[in-house]
mmCIF file of C-alpha atoms in Angstrom:
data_model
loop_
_atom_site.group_PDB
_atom_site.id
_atom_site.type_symbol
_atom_site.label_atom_id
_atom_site.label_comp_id
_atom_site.label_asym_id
_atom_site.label_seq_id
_atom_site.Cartn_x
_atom_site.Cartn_y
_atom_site.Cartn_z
ATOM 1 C CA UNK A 1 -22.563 -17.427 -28.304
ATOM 2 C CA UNK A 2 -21.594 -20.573 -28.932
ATOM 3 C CA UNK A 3 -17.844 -18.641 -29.975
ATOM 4 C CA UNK A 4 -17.651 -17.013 -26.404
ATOM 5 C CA UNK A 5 -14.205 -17.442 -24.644
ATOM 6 C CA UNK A 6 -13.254 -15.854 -21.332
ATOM 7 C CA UNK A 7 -9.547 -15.356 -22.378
ATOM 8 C CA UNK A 8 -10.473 -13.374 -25.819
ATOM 9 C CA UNK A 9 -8.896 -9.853 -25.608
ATOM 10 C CA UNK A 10 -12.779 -8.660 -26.564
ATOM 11 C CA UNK A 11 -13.088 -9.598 -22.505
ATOM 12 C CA UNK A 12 -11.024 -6.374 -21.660
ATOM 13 C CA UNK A 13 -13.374 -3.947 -22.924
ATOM 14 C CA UNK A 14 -15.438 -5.423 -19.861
ATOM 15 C CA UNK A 15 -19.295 -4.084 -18.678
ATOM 16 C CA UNK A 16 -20.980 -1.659 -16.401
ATOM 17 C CA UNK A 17 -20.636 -3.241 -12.914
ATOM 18 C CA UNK A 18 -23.766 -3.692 -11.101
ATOM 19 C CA UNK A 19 -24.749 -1.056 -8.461
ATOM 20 C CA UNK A 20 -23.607 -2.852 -5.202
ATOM 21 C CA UNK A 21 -20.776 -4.534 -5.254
ATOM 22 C CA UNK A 22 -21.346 -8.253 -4.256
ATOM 23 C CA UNK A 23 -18.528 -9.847 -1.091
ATOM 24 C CA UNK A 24 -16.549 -13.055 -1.651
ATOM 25 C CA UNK A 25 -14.781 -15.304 0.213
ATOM 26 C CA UNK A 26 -11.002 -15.057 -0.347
ATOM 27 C CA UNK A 27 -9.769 -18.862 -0.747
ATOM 28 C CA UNK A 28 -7.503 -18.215 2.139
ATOM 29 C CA UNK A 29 -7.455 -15.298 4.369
ATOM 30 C CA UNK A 30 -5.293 -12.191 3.557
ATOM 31 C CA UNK A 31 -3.664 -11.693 6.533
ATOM 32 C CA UNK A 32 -1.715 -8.060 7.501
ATOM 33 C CA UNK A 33 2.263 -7.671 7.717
ATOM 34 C CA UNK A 34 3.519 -6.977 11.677
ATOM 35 C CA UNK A 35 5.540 -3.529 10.836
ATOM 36 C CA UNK A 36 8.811 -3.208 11.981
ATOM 37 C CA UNK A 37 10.045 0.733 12.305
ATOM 38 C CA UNK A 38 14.079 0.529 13.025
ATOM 39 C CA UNK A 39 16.798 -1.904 12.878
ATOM 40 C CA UNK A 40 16.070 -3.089 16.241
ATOM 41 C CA UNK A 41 12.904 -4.050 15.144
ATOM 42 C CA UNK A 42 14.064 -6.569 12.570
ATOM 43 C CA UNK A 43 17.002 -7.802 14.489
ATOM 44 C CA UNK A 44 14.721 -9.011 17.022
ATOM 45 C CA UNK A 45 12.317 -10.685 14.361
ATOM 46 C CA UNK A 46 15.367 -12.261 12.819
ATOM 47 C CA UNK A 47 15.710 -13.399 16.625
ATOM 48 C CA UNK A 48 12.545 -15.211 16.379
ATOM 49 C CA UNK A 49 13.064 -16.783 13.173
ATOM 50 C CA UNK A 50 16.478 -18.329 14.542
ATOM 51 C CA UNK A 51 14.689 -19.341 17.879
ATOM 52 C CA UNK A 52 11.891 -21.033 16.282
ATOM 53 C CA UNK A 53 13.715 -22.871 13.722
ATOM 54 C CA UNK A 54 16.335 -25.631 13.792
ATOM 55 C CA UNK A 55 19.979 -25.148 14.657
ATOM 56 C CA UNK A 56 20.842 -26.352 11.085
ATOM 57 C CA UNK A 57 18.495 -23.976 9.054
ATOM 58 C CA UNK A 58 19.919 -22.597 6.262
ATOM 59 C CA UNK A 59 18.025 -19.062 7.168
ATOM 60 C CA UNK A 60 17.400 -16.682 4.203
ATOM 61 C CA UNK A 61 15.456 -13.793 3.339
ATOM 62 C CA UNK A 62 13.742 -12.370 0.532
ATOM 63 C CA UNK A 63 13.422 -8.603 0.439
ATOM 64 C CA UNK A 64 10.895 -6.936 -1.827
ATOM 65 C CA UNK A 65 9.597 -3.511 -1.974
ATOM 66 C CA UNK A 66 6.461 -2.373 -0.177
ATOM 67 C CA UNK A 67 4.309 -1.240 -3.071
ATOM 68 C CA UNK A 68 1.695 1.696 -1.580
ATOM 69 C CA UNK A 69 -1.163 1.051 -3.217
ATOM 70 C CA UNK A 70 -4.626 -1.116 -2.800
ATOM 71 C CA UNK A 71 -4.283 -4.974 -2.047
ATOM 72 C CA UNK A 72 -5.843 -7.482 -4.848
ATOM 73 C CA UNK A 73 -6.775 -10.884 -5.449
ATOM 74 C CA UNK A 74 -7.426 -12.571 -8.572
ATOM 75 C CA UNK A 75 -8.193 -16.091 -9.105
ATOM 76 C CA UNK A 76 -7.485 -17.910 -12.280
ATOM 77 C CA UNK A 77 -9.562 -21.836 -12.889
ATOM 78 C CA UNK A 78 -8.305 -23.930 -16.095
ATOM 79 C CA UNK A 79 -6.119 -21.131 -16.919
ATOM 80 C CA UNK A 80 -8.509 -18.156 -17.148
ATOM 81 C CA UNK A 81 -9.583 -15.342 -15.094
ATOM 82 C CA UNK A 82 -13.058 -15.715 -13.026
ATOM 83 C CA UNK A 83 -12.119 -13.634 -10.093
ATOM 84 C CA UNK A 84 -10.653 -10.366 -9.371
ATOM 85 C CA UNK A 85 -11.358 -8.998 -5.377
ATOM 86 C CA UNK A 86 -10.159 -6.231 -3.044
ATOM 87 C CA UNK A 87 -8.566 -7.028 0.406
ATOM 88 C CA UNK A 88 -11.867 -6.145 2.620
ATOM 89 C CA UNK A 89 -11.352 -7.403 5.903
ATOM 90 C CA UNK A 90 -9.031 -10.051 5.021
ATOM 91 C CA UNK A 91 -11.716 -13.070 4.796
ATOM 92 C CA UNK A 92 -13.640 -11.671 2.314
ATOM 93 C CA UNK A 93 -13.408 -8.767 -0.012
ATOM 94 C CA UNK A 94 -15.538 -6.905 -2.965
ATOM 95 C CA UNK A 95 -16.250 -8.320 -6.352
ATOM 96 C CA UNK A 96 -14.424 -6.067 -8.801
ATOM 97 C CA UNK A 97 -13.954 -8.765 -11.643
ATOM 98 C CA UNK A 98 -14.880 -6.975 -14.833
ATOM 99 C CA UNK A 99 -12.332 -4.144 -13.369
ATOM 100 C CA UNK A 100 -9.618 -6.583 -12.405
ATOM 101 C CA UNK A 101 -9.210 -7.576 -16.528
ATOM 102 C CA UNK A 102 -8.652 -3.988 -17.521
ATOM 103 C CA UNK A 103 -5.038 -3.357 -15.002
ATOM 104 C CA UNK A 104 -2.049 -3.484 -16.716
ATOM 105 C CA UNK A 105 0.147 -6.574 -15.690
ATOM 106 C CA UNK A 106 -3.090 -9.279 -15.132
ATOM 107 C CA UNK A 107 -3.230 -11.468 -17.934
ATOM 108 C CA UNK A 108 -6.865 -13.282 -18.646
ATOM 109 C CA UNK A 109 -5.071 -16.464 -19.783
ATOM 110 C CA UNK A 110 -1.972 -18.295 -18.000
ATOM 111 C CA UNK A 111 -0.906 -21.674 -18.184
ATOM 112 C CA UNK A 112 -0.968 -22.871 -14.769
ATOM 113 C CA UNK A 113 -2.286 -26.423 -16.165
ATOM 114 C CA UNK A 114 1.256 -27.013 -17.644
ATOM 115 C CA UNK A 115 2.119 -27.017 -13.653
ATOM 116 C CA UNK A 116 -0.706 -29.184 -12.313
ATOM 117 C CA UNK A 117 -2.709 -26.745 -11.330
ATOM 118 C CA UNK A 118 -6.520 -26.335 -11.923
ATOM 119 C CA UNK A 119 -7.229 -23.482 -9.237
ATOM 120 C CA UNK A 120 -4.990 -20.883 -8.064
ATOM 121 C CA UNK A 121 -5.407 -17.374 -5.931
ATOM 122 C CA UNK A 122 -2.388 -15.186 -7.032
ATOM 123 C CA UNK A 123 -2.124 -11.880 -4.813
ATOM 124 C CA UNK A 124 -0.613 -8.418 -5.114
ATOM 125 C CA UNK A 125 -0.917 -4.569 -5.196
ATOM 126 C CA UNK A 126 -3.109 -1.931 -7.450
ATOM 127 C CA UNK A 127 -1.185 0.608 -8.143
ATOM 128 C CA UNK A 128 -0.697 3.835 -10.690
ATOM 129 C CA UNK A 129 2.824 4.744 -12.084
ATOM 130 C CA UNK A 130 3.483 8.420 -11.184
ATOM 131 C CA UNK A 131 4.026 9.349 -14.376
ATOM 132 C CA UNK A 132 0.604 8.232 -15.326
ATOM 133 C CA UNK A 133 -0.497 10.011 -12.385
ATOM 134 C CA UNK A 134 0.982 13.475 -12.983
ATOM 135 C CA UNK A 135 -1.065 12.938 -16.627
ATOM 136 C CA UNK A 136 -4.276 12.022 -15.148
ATOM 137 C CA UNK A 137 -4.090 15.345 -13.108
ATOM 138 C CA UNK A 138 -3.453 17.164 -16.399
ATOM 139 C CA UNK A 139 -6.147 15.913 -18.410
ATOM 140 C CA UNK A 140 -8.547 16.725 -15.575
ATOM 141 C CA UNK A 141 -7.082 20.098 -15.406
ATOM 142 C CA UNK A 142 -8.068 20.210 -19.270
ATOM 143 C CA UNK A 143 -11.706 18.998 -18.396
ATOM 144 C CA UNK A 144 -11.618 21.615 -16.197
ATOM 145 C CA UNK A 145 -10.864 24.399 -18.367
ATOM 146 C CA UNK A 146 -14.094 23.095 -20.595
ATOM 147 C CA UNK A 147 -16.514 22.939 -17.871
ATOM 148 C CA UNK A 148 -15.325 26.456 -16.033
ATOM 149 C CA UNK A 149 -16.554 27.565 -19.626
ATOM 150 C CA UNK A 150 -20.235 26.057 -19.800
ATOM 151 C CA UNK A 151 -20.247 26.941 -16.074
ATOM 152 C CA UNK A 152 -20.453 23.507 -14.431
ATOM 153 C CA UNK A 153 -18.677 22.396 -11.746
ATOM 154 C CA UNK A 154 -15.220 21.274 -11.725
ATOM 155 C CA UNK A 155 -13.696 17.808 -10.772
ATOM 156 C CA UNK A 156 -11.621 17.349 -7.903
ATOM 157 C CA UNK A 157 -8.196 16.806 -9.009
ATOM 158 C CA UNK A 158 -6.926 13.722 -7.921
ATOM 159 C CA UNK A 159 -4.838 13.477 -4.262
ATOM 160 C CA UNK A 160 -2.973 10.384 -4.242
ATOM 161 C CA UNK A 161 -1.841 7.678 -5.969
ATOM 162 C CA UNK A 162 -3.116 4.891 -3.732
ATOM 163 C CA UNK A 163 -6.491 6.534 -3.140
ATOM 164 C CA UNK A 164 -6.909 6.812 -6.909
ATOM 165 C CA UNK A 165 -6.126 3.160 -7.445
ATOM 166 C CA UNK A 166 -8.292 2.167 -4.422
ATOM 167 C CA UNK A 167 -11.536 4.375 -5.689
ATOM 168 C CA UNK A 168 -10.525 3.233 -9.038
ATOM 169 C CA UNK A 169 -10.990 -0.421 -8.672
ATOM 170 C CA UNK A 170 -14.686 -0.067 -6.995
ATOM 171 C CA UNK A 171 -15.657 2.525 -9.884
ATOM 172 C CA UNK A 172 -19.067 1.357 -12.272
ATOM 173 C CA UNK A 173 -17.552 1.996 -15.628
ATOM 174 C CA UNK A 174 -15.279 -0.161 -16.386
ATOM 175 C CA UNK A 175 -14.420 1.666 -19.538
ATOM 176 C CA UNK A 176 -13.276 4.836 -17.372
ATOM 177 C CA UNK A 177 -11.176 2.397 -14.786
ATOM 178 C CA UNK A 178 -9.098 1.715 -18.277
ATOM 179 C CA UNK A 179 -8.162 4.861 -18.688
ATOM 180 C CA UNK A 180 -7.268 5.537 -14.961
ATOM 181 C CA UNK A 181 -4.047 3.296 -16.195
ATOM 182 C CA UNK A 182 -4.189 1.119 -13.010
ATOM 183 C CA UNK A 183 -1.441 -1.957 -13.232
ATOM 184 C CA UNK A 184 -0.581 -4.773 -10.776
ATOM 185 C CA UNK A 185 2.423 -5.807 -9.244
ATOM 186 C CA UNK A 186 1.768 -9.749 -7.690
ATOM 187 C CA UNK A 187 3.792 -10.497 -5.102
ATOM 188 C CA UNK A 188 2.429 -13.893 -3.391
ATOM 189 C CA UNK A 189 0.347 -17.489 -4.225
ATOM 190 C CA UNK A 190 -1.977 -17.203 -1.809
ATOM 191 C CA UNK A 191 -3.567 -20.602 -2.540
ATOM 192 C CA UNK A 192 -3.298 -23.607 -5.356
ATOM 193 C CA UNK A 193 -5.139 -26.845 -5.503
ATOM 194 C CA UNK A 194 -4.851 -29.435 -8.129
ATOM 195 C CA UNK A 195 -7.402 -31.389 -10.717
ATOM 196 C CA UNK A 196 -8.429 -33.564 -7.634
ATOM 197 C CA UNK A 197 -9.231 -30.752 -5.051
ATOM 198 C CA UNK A 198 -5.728 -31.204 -3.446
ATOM 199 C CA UNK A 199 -4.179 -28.204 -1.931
ATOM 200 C CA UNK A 200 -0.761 -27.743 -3.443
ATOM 201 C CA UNK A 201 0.391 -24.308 -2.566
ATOM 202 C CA UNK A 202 3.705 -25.273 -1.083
ATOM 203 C CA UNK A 203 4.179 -27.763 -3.077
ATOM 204 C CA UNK A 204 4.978 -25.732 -6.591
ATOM 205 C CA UNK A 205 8.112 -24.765 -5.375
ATOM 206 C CA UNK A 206 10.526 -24.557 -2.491
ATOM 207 C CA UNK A 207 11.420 -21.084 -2.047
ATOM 208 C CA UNK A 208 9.480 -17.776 -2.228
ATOM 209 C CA UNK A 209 11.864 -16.175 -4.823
ATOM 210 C CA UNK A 210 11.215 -19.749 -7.383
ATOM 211 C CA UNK A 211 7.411 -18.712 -7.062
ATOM 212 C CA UNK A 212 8.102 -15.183 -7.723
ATOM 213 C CA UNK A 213 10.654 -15.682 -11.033
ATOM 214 C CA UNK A 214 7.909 -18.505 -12.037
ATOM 215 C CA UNK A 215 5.275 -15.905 -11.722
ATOM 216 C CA UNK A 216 7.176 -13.463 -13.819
ATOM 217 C CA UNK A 217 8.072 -16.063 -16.496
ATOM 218 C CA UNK A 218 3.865 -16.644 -16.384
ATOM 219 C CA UNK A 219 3.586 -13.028 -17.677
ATOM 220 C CA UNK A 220 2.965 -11.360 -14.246
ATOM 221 C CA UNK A 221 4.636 -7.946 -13.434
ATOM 222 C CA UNK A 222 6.820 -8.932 -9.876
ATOM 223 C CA UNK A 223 9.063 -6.702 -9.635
ATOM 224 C CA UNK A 224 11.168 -9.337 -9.275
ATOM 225 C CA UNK A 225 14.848 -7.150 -10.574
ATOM 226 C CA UNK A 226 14.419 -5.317 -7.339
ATOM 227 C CA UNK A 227 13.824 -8.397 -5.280
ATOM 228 C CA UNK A 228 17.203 -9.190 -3.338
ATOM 229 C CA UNK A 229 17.841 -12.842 -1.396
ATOM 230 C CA UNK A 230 19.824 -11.786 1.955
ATOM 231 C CA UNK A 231 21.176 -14.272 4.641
ATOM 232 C CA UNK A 232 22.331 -11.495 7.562
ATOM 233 C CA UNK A 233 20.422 -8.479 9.025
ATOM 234 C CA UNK A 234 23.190 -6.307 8.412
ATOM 235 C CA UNK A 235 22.965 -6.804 4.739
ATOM 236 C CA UNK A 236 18.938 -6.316 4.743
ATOM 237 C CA UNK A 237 19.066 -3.209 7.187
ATOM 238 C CA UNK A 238 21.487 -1.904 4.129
ATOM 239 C CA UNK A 239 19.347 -2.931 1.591
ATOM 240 C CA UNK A 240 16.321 -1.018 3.523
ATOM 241 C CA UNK A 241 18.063 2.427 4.348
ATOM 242 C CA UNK A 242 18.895 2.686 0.489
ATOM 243 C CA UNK A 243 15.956 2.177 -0.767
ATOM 244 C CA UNK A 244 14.882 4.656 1.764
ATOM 245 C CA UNK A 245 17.336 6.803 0.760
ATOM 246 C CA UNK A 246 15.925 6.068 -3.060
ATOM 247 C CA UNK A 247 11.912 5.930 -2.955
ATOM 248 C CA UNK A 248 11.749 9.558 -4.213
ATOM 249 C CA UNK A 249 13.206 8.241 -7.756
ATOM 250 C CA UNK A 250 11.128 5.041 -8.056
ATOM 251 C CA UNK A 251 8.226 5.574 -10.706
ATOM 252 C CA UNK A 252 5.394 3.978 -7.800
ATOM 253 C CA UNK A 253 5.519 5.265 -4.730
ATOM 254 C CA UNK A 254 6.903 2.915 -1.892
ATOM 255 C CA UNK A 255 6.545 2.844 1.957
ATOM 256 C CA UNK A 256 8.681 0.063 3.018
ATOM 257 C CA UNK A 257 10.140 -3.251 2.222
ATOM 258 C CA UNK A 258 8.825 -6.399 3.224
ATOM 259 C CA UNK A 259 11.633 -9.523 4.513
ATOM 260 C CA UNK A 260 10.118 -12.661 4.314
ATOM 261 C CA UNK A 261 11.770 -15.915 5.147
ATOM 262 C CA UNK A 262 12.970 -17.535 1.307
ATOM 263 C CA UNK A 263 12.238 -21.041 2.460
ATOM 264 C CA UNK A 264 8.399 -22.164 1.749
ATOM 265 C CA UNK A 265 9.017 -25.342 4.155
ATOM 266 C CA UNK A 266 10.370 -23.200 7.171
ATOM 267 C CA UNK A 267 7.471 -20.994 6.302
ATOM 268 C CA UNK A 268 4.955 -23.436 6.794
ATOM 269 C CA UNK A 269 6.727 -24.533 9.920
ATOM 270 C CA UNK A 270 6.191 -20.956 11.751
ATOM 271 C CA UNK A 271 2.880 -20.601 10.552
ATOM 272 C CA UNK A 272 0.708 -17.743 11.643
ATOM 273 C CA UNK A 273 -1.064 -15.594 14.072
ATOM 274 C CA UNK A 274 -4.639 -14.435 13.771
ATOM 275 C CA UNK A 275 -3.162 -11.141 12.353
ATOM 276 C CA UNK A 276 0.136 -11.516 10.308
ATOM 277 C CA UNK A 277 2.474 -14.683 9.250
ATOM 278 C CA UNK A 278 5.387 -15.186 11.444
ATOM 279 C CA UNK A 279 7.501 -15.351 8.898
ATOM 280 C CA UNK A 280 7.278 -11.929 7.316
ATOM 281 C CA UNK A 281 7.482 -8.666 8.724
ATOM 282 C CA UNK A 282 6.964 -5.017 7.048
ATOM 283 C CA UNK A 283 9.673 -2.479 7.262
ATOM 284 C CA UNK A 284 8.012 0.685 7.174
ATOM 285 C CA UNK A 285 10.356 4.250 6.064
ATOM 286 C CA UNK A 286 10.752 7.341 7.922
ATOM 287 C CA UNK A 287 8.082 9.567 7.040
ATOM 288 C CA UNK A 288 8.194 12.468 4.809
ATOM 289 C CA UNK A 289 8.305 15.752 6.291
ATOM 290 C CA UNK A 290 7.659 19.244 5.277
ATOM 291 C CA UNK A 291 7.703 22.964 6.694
ATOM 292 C CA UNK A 292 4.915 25.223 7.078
ATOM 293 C CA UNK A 293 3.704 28.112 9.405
ATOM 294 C CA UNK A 294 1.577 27.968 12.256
ATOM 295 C CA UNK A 295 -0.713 30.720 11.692
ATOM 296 C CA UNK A 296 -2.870 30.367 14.520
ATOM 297 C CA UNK A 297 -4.973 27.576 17.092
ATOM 298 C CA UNK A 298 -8.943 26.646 16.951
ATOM 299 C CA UNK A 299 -10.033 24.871 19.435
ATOM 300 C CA UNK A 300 -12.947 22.469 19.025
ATOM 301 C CA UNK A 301 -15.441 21.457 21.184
ATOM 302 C CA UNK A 302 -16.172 17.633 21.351
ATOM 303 C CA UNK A 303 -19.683 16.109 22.485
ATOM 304 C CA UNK A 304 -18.138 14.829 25.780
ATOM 305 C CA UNK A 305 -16.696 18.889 26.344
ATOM 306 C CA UNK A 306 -13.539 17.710 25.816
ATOM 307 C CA UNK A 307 -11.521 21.187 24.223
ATOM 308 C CA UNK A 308 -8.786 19.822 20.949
ATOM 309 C CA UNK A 309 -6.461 22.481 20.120
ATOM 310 C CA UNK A 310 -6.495 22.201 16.220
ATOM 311 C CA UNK A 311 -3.351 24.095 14.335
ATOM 312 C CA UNK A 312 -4.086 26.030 11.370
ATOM 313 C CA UNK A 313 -0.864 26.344 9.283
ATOM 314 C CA UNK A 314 0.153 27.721 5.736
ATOM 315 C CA UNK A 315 -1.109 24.571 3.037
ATOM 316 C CA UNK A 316 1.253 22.393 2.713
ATOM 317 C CA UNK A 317 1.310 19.191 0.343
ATOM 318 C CA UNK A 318 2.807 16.214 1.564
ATOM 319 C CA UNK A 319 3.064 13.019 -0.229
ATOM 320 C CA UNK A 320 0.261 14.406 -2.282
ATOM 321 C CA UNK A 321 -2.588 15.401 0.383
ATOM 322 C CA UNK A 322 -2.570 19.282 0.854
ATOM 323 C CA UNK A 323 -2.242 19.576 4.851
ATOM 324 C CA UNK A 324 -3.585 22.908 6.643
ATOM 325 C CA UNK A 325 -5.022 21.291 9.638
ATOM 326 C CA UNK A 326 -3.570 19.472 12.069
ATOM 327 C CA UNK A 327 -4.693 18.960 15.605
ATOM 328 C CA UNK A 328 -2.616 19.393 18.807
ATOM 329 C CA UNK A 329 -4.279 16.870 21.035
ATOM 330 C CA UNK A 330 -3.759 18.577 24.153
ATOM 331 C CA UNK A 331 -2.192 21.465 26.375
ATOM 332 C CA UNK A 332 0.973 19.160 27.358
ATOM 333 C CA UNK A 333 1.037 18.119 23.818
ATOM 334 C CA UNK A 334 1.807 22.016 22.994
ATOM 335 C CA UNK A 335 3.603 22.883 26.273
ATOM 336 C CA UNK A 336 6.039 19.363 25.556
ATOM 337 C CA UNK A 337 7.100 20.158 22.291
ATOM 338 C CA UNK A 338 7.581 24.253 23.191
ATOM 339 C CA UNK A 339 4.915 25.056 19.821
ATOM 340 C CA UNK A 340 4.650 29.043 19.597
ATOM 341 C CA UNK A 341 2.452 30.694 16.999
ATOM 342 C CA UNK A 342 4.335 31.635 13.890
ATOM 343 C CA UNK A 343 6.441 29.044 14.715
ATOM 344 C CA UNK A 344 7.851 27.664 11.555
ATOM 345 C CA UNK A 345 6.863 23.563 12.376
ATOM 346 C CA UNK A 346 7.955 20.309 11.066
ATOM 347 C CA UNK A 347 4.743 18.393 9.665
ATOM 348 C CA UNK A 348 4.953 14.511 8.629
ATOM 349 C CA UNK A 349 1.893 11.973 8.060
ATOM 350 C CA UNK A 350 2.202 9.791 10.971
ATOM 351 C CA UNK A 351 2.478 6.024 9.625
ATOM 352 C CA UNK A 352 2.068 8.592 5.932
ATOM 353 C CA UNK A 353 -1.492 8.622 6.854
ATOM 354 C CA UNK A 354 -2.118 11.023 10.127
ATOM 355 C CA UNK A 355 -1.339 14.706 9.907
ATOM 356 C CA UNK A 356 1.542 15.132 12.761
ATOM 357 C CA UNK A 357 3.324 17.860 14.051
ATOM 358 C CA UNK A 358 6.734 16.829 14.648
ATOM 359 C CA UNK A 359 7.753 19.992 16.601
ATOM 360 C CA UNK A 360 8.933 23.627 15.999
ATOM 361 C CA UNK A 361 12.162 24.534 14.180
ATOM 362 C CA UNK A 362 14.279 26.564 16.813
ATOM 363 C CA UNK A 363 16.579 28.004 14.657
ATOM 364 C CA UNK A 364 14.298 29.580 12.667
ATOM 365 C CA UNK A 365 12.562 31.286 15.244
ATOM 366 C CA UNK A 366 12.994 35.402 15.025
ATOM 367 C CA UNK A 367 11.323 36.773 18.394
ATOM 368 C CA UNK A 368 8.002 37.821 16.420
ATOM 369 C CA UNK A 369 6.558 33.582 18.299
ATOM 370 C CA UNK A 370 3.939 33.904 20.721
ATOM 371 C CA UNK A 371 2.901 31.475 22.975
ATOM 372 C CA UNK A 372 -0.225 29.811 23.184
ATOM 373 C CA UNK A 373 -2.933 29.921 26.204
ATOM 374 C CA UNK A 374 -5.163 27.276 26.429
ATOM 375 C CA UNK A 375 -8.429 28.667 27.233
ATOM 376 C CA UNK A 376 -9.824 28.182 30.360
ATOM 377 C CA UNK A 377 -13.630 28.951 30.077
ATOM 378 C CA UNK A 378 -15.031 26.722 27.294
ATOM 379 C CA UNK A 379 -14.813 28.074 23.724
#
């Protein structure tokens, strides 16, 4: 015992986690991003900035990718790892230490002393390569193959990256989160305070991109070669639209980009809301789409009466959920967007989470459509 050491690499192998995952405190709240859905958007947050700031500001952004995974937090004291937690509600999230020193990208040791620092809270996102996802699929298909012999029940192959990564980092056994090949990407100090107790976190250094390349130099993963410092909208709304134009080629899925303002000081001046910084802002991509067939309408029956018209279409998969389901909301809903049965419809995940019917595609429409009747007795 008397050998132990947090930072040896024996640490990784890590331990069952307990049954109930115990809540902590984050050392400052995690707040959300305000999303921002066209140019217009961030033209009139770049607005703000210039409003709230000084005529003389040297104004310039830092624009990162938007990383689709699960939000972490890990906390490092005298250079090692105690703490690894998930978002939760912002103030506090779940313990998942013993899990946080098994993902790729999170070293147990860093010399933050050599900077003054005794206690630091170093943020970022869980995610899995998709390459390492396609593989986890296929090994489970393999495990499948074995059990379908002995007759037991097969595993659910996995949907999603990001719901993998986010069941992932609450699983037990830590051993079988190792294999689930989750790694970091840390993209914000969230807090730092000194050997006297002193908060120091804008203190380190002046701009956002310093902390990032300091991070990286540290032996975090930042993805700091796709990080770009901008000084005009029309340069970031260029930088946004191709990487839109690119996410399918990127080896972890992306939903956005995030511009926040370079300058820690002018950060510190806008401050924040009870929701999001003001300096910061979330562009969020078009959503994927897909085509399917509207094979026919169910209509549910809610505990107030209310009647949802619920479209039943050929599966689909889209941004790897299988969609066959999709509900219609209301008559105007259908009558306003002119759906048919055997329509051939546009479907899209709604903020890529919602199922969402975008509407029918007229040309491909043959005469064979019907319309639909709402009923008008209860179903």
């Amino acid at each position: 015992p008397e050998f132990f050491s947090e930072e040896s690499p024996t640490q990784k192998l890590g331990d069952v986690l307990k049954d109930d995952l115990k809540s902590v405190r984050h050392l400052k709240p995690m707040l959300s991003l305000e999303n921002s859905y066209n140019i217009e958007d961030l033209n009139r947050f770049d607005k703000r900035i210039k409003d709230s700031l000084p005529d003389s500001a040297n104004i310039e952004y830092a624009v990162e990718l938007k990383y689709d995974g699960s939000s972490i937090a890990v906390v490092y004291e005298n250079d090692v790892l105690v703490r690894g937690a998930t978002r939760g509600n912002g103030l506090e999230g779940d313990d998942i230490t013993e899990n946080t020193k098994v993902i790729i990208g999170i070293p147990l040791q860093v010399n933050f002393s050599s900077l003054g620092i005794k206690k630091i809270e170093v943020r970022g996102e869980v995610v899995i390569n998709l390459k390492v996802f396609e593989q986890l699929n296929i090994d489970r298909e393999k495990e499948n193959l074995k059990l379908r012999e002995k007759g037991i029940k097969e595993l659910e192959l996995f949907k999603n990256p990001r719901n993998t990564a986010a069941g992932s980092l609450r699983m037990k056994d830590v051993e079988e989160v190792k294999k689930r090949g989750l790694e970091a990407i840390i993209y914000q100090v969230g807090y730092a305070e000194d050997h006297q107790g002193n908060e120091i976190t804008d203190q380190i250094r002046n701009q956002h991109i310093d902390y990032i390349q300091l991070l990286s130099n540290l032996g975090f993963n930042t993805g700091i070669n796709v990080i770009e410092k901008l000084d005009n909208m029309n340069s970031i709304s260029e930088y946004c639209l191709e990487w839109q134009d690119k996410r399918d080629s990127y080896p972890i899925d992306i939903d956005g980009m995030v511009i926040k303002l370079n300058s820690i000081i002018y950060q510190s001046m806008l401050g924040k809301t009870a929701h999001h910084p003001k300096w910061a802002i979330a562009y969020k991509f078009k959503a994927l789409q897909a085509k399917s067939i509207l094979r026919k309408v169910d209509y549910q029956v809610g505990r107030t009466g209310a009647i949802t018209p619920v479209a039943k279409i050929d599966p689909v998969q889209l941004m790897g959920v299988e969609i066959s389901s999709i509900s219609l909301h209301n008559e105007d809903f259908i009558r306003d967007k002119d759906i048919q049965l055997g329509d051939t419809v546009i479907v899209e995940r709604a903020g890529d989470v919602i199922p969402y019917i975008v509407g029918p595609e007229m040309e491909e429409r043959d005469g064979h459509q019907q319309p639909i009747y709402f009923p008008e007795n209860c179903p």
